[in-house]
Amino acid sequence: MNSNLLSSRSGFQVALDRFLADHRSKSKGARAERLAASQYGHAEALFLEQVWWPVLGTFEHLAPEYEIRDFKDGIRFLDFAYFGPDQKLCIEIDGYSSHLRDTGRWQFADHLMRQNHLVLDGWTVLRFAYDLVREKPRSCQQLLQQFFGKSGMGNVSKRLESLSVKEREVIRILLADRGEATVTVKEAAIRLKISERSSERLLKKMTSDAMLVAASAGKIRTHKYRVDPVLKAALLQGSAHPLLA
């Protein structure tokens, strides 16, 4: 295994451990039990590693084993819930054999009705087969990219129209490698030919404007930034945007 792959795998594992630890600390009752280290599902963890992380590189705004009240006023858990600007995304990971074995006719009908009520409550529902996540993760990644591309494209032009020349250049730098790049305050200062103090102010403003997100953080301040994942997906899904040409 090459060093880049090892580094990527290590970065994912550190982020995953923090992500789960954070939600475990905030959970109680049935959700806490479902998130316990000995209980958390292999399929869900595989989805995060094979699909979610390669596309977004962050777990921000994502909640595992999200608890909701269903249409019968009972408790239901979504494998994942994602909350973006004016959007609620439910993600379910389905195993073929377990559904065949455990689902009777009326249970199946009830399952469909529960999903219908999620849609009526404003949720978008994406379902991924475990076999596809395991064997063909790229197709799952593409579907996720299409979702974020479609959901984010509506306000991309408005967001980009407000960018200054320097802000556009930062986005260009970060999209040079299909959005995988990060930039530090010092690197941005050199590329833009401005002081590090001005660079820091610029990157912080772009973060507060939901153009960038922190890629890593030190004890005192953020050191690296990357394009906001939803904006990145919208831009890459829609190909080169004229405002960035």
Short mmCIF file of C-alpha atoms in Angstrom, two decimals:
data_model
loop_
_atom_site.label_atom_id
_atom_site.label_comp_id
_atom_site.label_asym_id
_atom_site.label_seq_id
_atom_site.Cartn_x
_atom_site.Cartn_y
_atom_site.Cartn_z
CA MET A 1 0.00 0.00 0.00
CA ASN A 2 1.49 3.37 -1.02
CA SER A 3 2.11 6.20 1.44
CA ASN A 4 -0.64 8.45 0.01
CA LEU A 5 -3.23 5.71 0.46
CA LEU A 6 -2.01 5.02 3.98
CA SER A 7 -2.19 8.73 4.81
CA SER A 8 -5.71 8.98 3.39
CA ARG A 9 -6.84 5.89 5.32
CA SER A 10 -5.29 7.23 8.52
CA GLY A 11 -6.96 10.63 8.05
CA PHE A 12 -10.33 8.95 7.55
CA GLN A 13 -9.96 6.76 10.63
CA VAL A 14 -9.03 9.70 12.86
CA ALA A 15 -12.00 11.71 11.55
CA LEU A 16 -14.35 8.71 11.92
CA ASP A 17 -13.28 8.06 15.52
CA ARG A 18 -13.87 11.71 16.40
CA PHE A 19 -17.18 11.77 14.56
CA LEU A 20 -18.56 8.71 16.34
CA ALA A 21 -17.14 9.74 19.73
CA ASP A 22 -18.83 13.13 19.41
CA HIS A 23 -22.23 11.62 18.62
CA ARG A 24 -21.87 8.93 21.28
CA SER A 25 -21.20 11.61 23.90
CA LYS A 26 -24.41 13.44 22.91
CA SER A 27 -26.63 10.33 22.70
CA LYS A 28 -28.64 8.41 25.23
CA GLY A 29 -31.15 5.60 25.32
CA ALA A 30 -31.67 3.50 22.21
CA ARG A 31 -29.52 5.75 20.03
CA ALA A 32 -26.57 5.44 22.40
CA GLU A 33 -26.94 1.66 22.29
CA ARG A 34 -26.97 1.65 18.48
CA LEU A 35 -23.86 3.85 18.37
CA ALA A 36 -21.92 1.77 20.91
CA ALA A 37 -18.57 0.57 19.57
CA SER A 38 -19.68 -3.06 19.77
CA GLN A 39 -22.97 -2.37 17.97
CA TYR A 40 -22.24 0.16 15.24
CA GLY A 41 -22.77 -1.50 11.87
CA HIS A 42 -20.11 -2.63 9.45
CA ALA A 43 -22.22 -1.58 6.45
CA GLU A 44 -22.62 1.97 7.74
CA ALA A 45 -18.90 2.32 8.51
CA LEU A 46 -18.04 0.94 5.06
CA PHE A 47 -20.34 3.49 3.43
CA LEU A 48 -18.59 6.31 5.26
CA GLU A 49 -15.17 5.07 4.16
CA GLN A 50 -15.98 4.00 0.59
CA VAL A 51 -18.54 6.61 -0.42
CA TRP A 52 -19.09 9.60 1.87
CA TRP A 53 -15.49 10.43 2.79
CA PRO A 54 -14.07 10.28 -0.78
CA VAL A 55 -16.79 12.68 -1.96
CA LEU A 56 -16.95 15.18 0.90
CA GLY A 57 -13.91 14.60 3.09
CA THR A 58 -15.80 15.79 6.16
CA PHE A 59 -18.57 14.58 8.46
CA GLU A 60 -19.85 18.08 9.13
CA HIS A 61 -23.69 18.28 9.24
CA LEU A 62 -23.97 14.46 9.15
CA ALA A 63 -25.61 12.47 11.96
CA PRO A 64 -25.47 8.65 12.31
CA GLU A 65 -28.41 6.66 13.68
CA TYR A 66 -30.55 9.78 13.64
CA GLU A 67 -33.70 9.43 15.76
CA ILE A 68 -37.05 10.68 14.48
CA ARG A 69 -40.73 10.21 15.26
CA ASP A 70 -42.46 8.33 12.48
CA PHE A 71 -46.02 8.68 11.18
CA LYS A 72 -47.29 6.22 13.82
CA ASP A 73 -45.68 8.35 16.55
CA GLY A 74 -43.09 5.67 17.14
CA ILE A 75 -39.30 5.93 17.16
CA ARG A 76 -37.38 5.34 13.97
CA PHE A 77 -33.65 5.52 13.26
CA LEU A 78 -32.20 6.71 9.98
CA ASP A 79 -28.81 5.25 9.10
CA PHE A 80 -27.63 8.79 8.36
CA ALA A 81 -29.21 12.22 8.31
CA TYR A 82 -27.52 15.15 6.59
CA PHE A 83 -28.65 18.72 7.19
CA GLY A 84 -27.57 21.26 4.61
CA PRO A 85 -28.91 24.69 3.67
CA ASP A 86 -32.68 24.19 3.31
CA GLN A 87 -32.29 20.44 2.85
CA LYS A 88 -32.70 17.22 4.80
CA LEU A 89 -31.13 14.08 3.37
CA CYS A 90 -31.85 10.59 4.68
CA ILE A 91 -29.36 7.88 3.69
CA GLU A 92 -30.15 4.19 4.19
CA ILE A 93 -27.77 1.27 3.61
CA ASP A 94 -29.70 -1.88 2.71
CA GLY A 95 -28.51 -5.47 2.85
CA TYR A 96 -30.23 -7.75 0.32
CA SER A 97 -30.35 -10.96 2.37
CA SER A 98 -31.50 -9.35 5.59
CA HIS A 99 -34.39 -7.60 3.82
CA LEU A 100 -35.54 -10.83 2.20
CA ARG A 101 -35.32 -12.74 5.46
CA ASP A 102 -36.83 -10.19 7.84
CA THR A 103 -39.50 -8.44 5.76
CA GLY A 104 -43.00 -9.87 5.45
CA ARG A 105 -45.67 -8.46 3.11
CA TRP A 106 -47.20 -6.06 5.63
CA GLN A 107 -43.81 -5.09 7.02
CA PHE A 108 -42.76 -4.28 3.47
CA ALA A 109 -45.86 -2.13 2.94
CA ASP A 110 -45.24 -0.37 6.25
CA HIS A 111 -41.63 0.24 5.27
CA LEU A 112 -42.71 1.95 2.03
CA MET A 113 -45.28 4.06 3.86
CA ARG A 114 -42.65 5.23 6.35
CA GLN A 115 -40.47 6.36 3.47
CA ASN A 116 -43.40 8.18 1.88
CA HIS A 117 -43.93 10.12 5.09
CA LEU A 118 -40.27 11.05 5.21
CA VAL A 119 -40.64 12.55 1.73
CA LEU A 120 -43.80 14.40 2.77
CA ASP A 121 -41.90 15.80 5.75
CA GLY A 122 -39.35 17.34 3.40
CA TRP A 123 -36.67 14.64 3.39
CA THR A 124 -34.79 13.50 0.32
CA VAL A 125 -34.16 9.75 0.61
CA LEU A 126 -31.17 7.98 -0.95
CA ARG A 127 -30.84 4.22 -0.57
CA PHE A 128 -27.62 2.30 -1.21
CA ALA A 129 -27.32 -1.48 -1.46
CA TYR A 130 -24.55 -2.85 0.74
CA ASP A 131 -23.22 -4.98 -2.14
CA LEU A 132 -22.89 -1.88 -4.32
CA VAL A 133 -21.11 0.05 -1.57
CA ARG A 134 -18.67 -2.82 -1.15
CA GLU A 135 -18.10 -3.81 -4.79
CA LYS A 136 -18.82 -0.66 -6.81
CA PRO A 137 -18.28 2.32 -4.51
CA ARG A 138 -17.52 4.67 -7.39
CA SER A 139 -21.09 4.41 -8.70
CA CYS A 140 -22.34 5.30 -5.21
CA GLN A 141 -19.94 8.23 -5.05
CA GLN A 142 -21.24 9.50 -8.38
CA LEU A 143 -24.83 9.38 -7.15
CA LEU A 144 -23.88 11.35 -4.04
CA GLN A 145 -22.01 13.89 -6.18
CA GLN A 146 -25.07 14.23 -8.41
CA PHE A 147 -27.27 14.87 -5.39
CA PHE A 148 -25.02 17.61 -4.03
CA GLY A 149 -24.47 18.98 -7.51
CA LYS A 150 -28.20 19.25 -8.13
CA SER A 151 -29.10 20.53 -4.67
CA GLY A 152 -26.27 23.05 -4.58
CA MET A 153 -26.36 24.30 -8.17
CA GLY A 154 -29.42 26.46 -7.60
CA ASN A 155 -27.56 29.05 -5.55
CA VAL A 156 -24.03 28.56 -6.92
CA SER A 157 -24.28 31.41 -9.43
CA LYS A 158 -25.55 33.79 -6.78
CA ARG A 159 -22.75 32.78 -4.41
CA LEU A 160 -20.08 33.13 -7.09
CA GLU A 161 -21.32 36.46 -8.37
CA SER A 162 -20.46 38.04 -5.03
CA LEU A 163 -16.84 36.81 -5.08
CA SER A 164 -13.98 39.23 -5.38
CA VAL A 165 -11.14 38.59 -7.83
CA LYS A 166 -8.97 37.20 -5.02
CA GLU A 167 -11.75 34.95 -3.74
CA ARG A 168 -12.29 33.51 -7.22
CA GLU A 169 -8.58 32.81 -7.49
CA VAL A 170 -8.66 30.88 -4.20
CA ILE A 171 -11.50 28.71 -5.56
CA ARG A 172 -9.57 28.14 -8.81
CA ILE A 173 -6.50 27.03 -6.85
CA LEU A 174 -8.52 24.58 -4.80
CA LEU A 175 -10.40 23.12 -7.77
CA ALA A 176 -7.22 22.53 -9.78
CA ASP A 177 -7.06 18.88 -8.65
CA ARG A 178 -10.79 18.11 -8.85
CA GLY A 179 -11.22 19.84 -5.54
CA GLU A 180 -8.87 17.60 -3.56
CA ALA A 181 -6.36 20.36 -2.80
CA THR A 182 -6.01 22.35 0.40
CA VAL A 183 -4.44 25.75 0.87
CA THR A 184 -2.74 27.34 3.88
CA VAL A 185 -2.69 31.00 4.82
CA LYS A 186 0.96 31.23 3.73
CA GLU A 187 0.36 29.48 0.40
CA ALA A 188 -2.59 31.73 -0.42
CA ALA A 189 -0.53 34.80 0.48
CA ILE A 190 2.22 33.74 -1.94
CA ARG A 191 -0.19 32.87 -4.78
CA LEU A 192 -2.22 36.05 -4.38
CA LYS A 193 0.78 38.27 -3.61
CA ILE A 194 -0.70 39.65 -0.43
CA SER A 195 0.41 39.65 3.20
CA GLU A 196 -0.24 36.64 5.40
CA ARG A 197 -2.46 38.79 7.60
CA SER A 198 -4.60 39.74 4.59
CA SER A 199 -4.61 36.11 3.46
CA GLU A 200 -5.83 34.94 6.84
CA ARG A 201 -8.65 37.50 6.84
CA LEU A 202 -9.62 36.48 3.31
CA LEU A 203 -9.76 32.75 4.06
CA LYS A 204 -11.71 33.30 7.28
CA LYS A 205 -14.24 35.46 5.43
CA MET A 206 -14.66 32.80 2.74
CA THR A 207 -15.21 30.23 5.47
CA SER A 208 -17.90 32.33 7.16
CA ASP A 209 -19.51 32.82 3.70
CA ALA A 210 -19.69 28.99 3.25
CA MET A 211 -17.18 28.98 0.41
CA LEU A 212 -14.44 27.16 2.34
CA VAL A 213 -14.24 24.76 5.28
CA ALA A 214 -11.37 24.05 7.63
CA ALA A 215 -9.32 21.07 6.44
CA SER A 216 -7.31 20.77 9.63
CA ALA A 217 -6.98 22.72 12.82
CA GLY A 218 -4.20 23.42 15.24
CA LYS A 219 -4.59 24.15 18.92
CA ILE A 220 -5.18 27.85 18.31
CA ARG A 221 -6.06 28.48 14.68
CA THR A 222 -7.02 26.74 11.48
CA HIS A 223 -4.04 26.00 9.23
CA LYS A 224 -5.57 24.54 6.07
CA TYR A 225 -8.71 25.21 4.06
CA ARG A 226 -10.54 23.49 1.22
CA VAL A 227 -13.60 24.23 -0.89
CA ASP A 228 -16.92 23.74 0.88
CA PRO A 229 -17.96 20.17 -0.10
CA VAL A 230 -21.44 21.09 -1.31
CA LEU A 231 -20.12 23.97 -3.39
CA LYS A 232 -17.37 21.71 -4.75
CA ALA A 233 -19.84 19.01 -5.76
CA ALA A 234 -22.08 21.56 -7.46
CA LEU A 235 -19.19 23.11 -9.39
CA LEU A 236 -17.64 19.80 -10.46
CA GLN A 237 -21.01 18.29 -11.34
CA GLY A 238 -21.82 21.31 -13.46
CA SER A 239 -18.32 21.34 -15.01
CA ALA A 240 -16.33 24.57 -15.26
CA HIS A 241 -18.43 27.52 -14.17
CA PRO A 242 -18.09 30.63 -16.40
CA LEU A 243 -17.45 32.85 -13.40
CA LEU A 244 -14.31 30.83 -12.63
CA ALA A 245 -13.02 30.87 -16.20
#
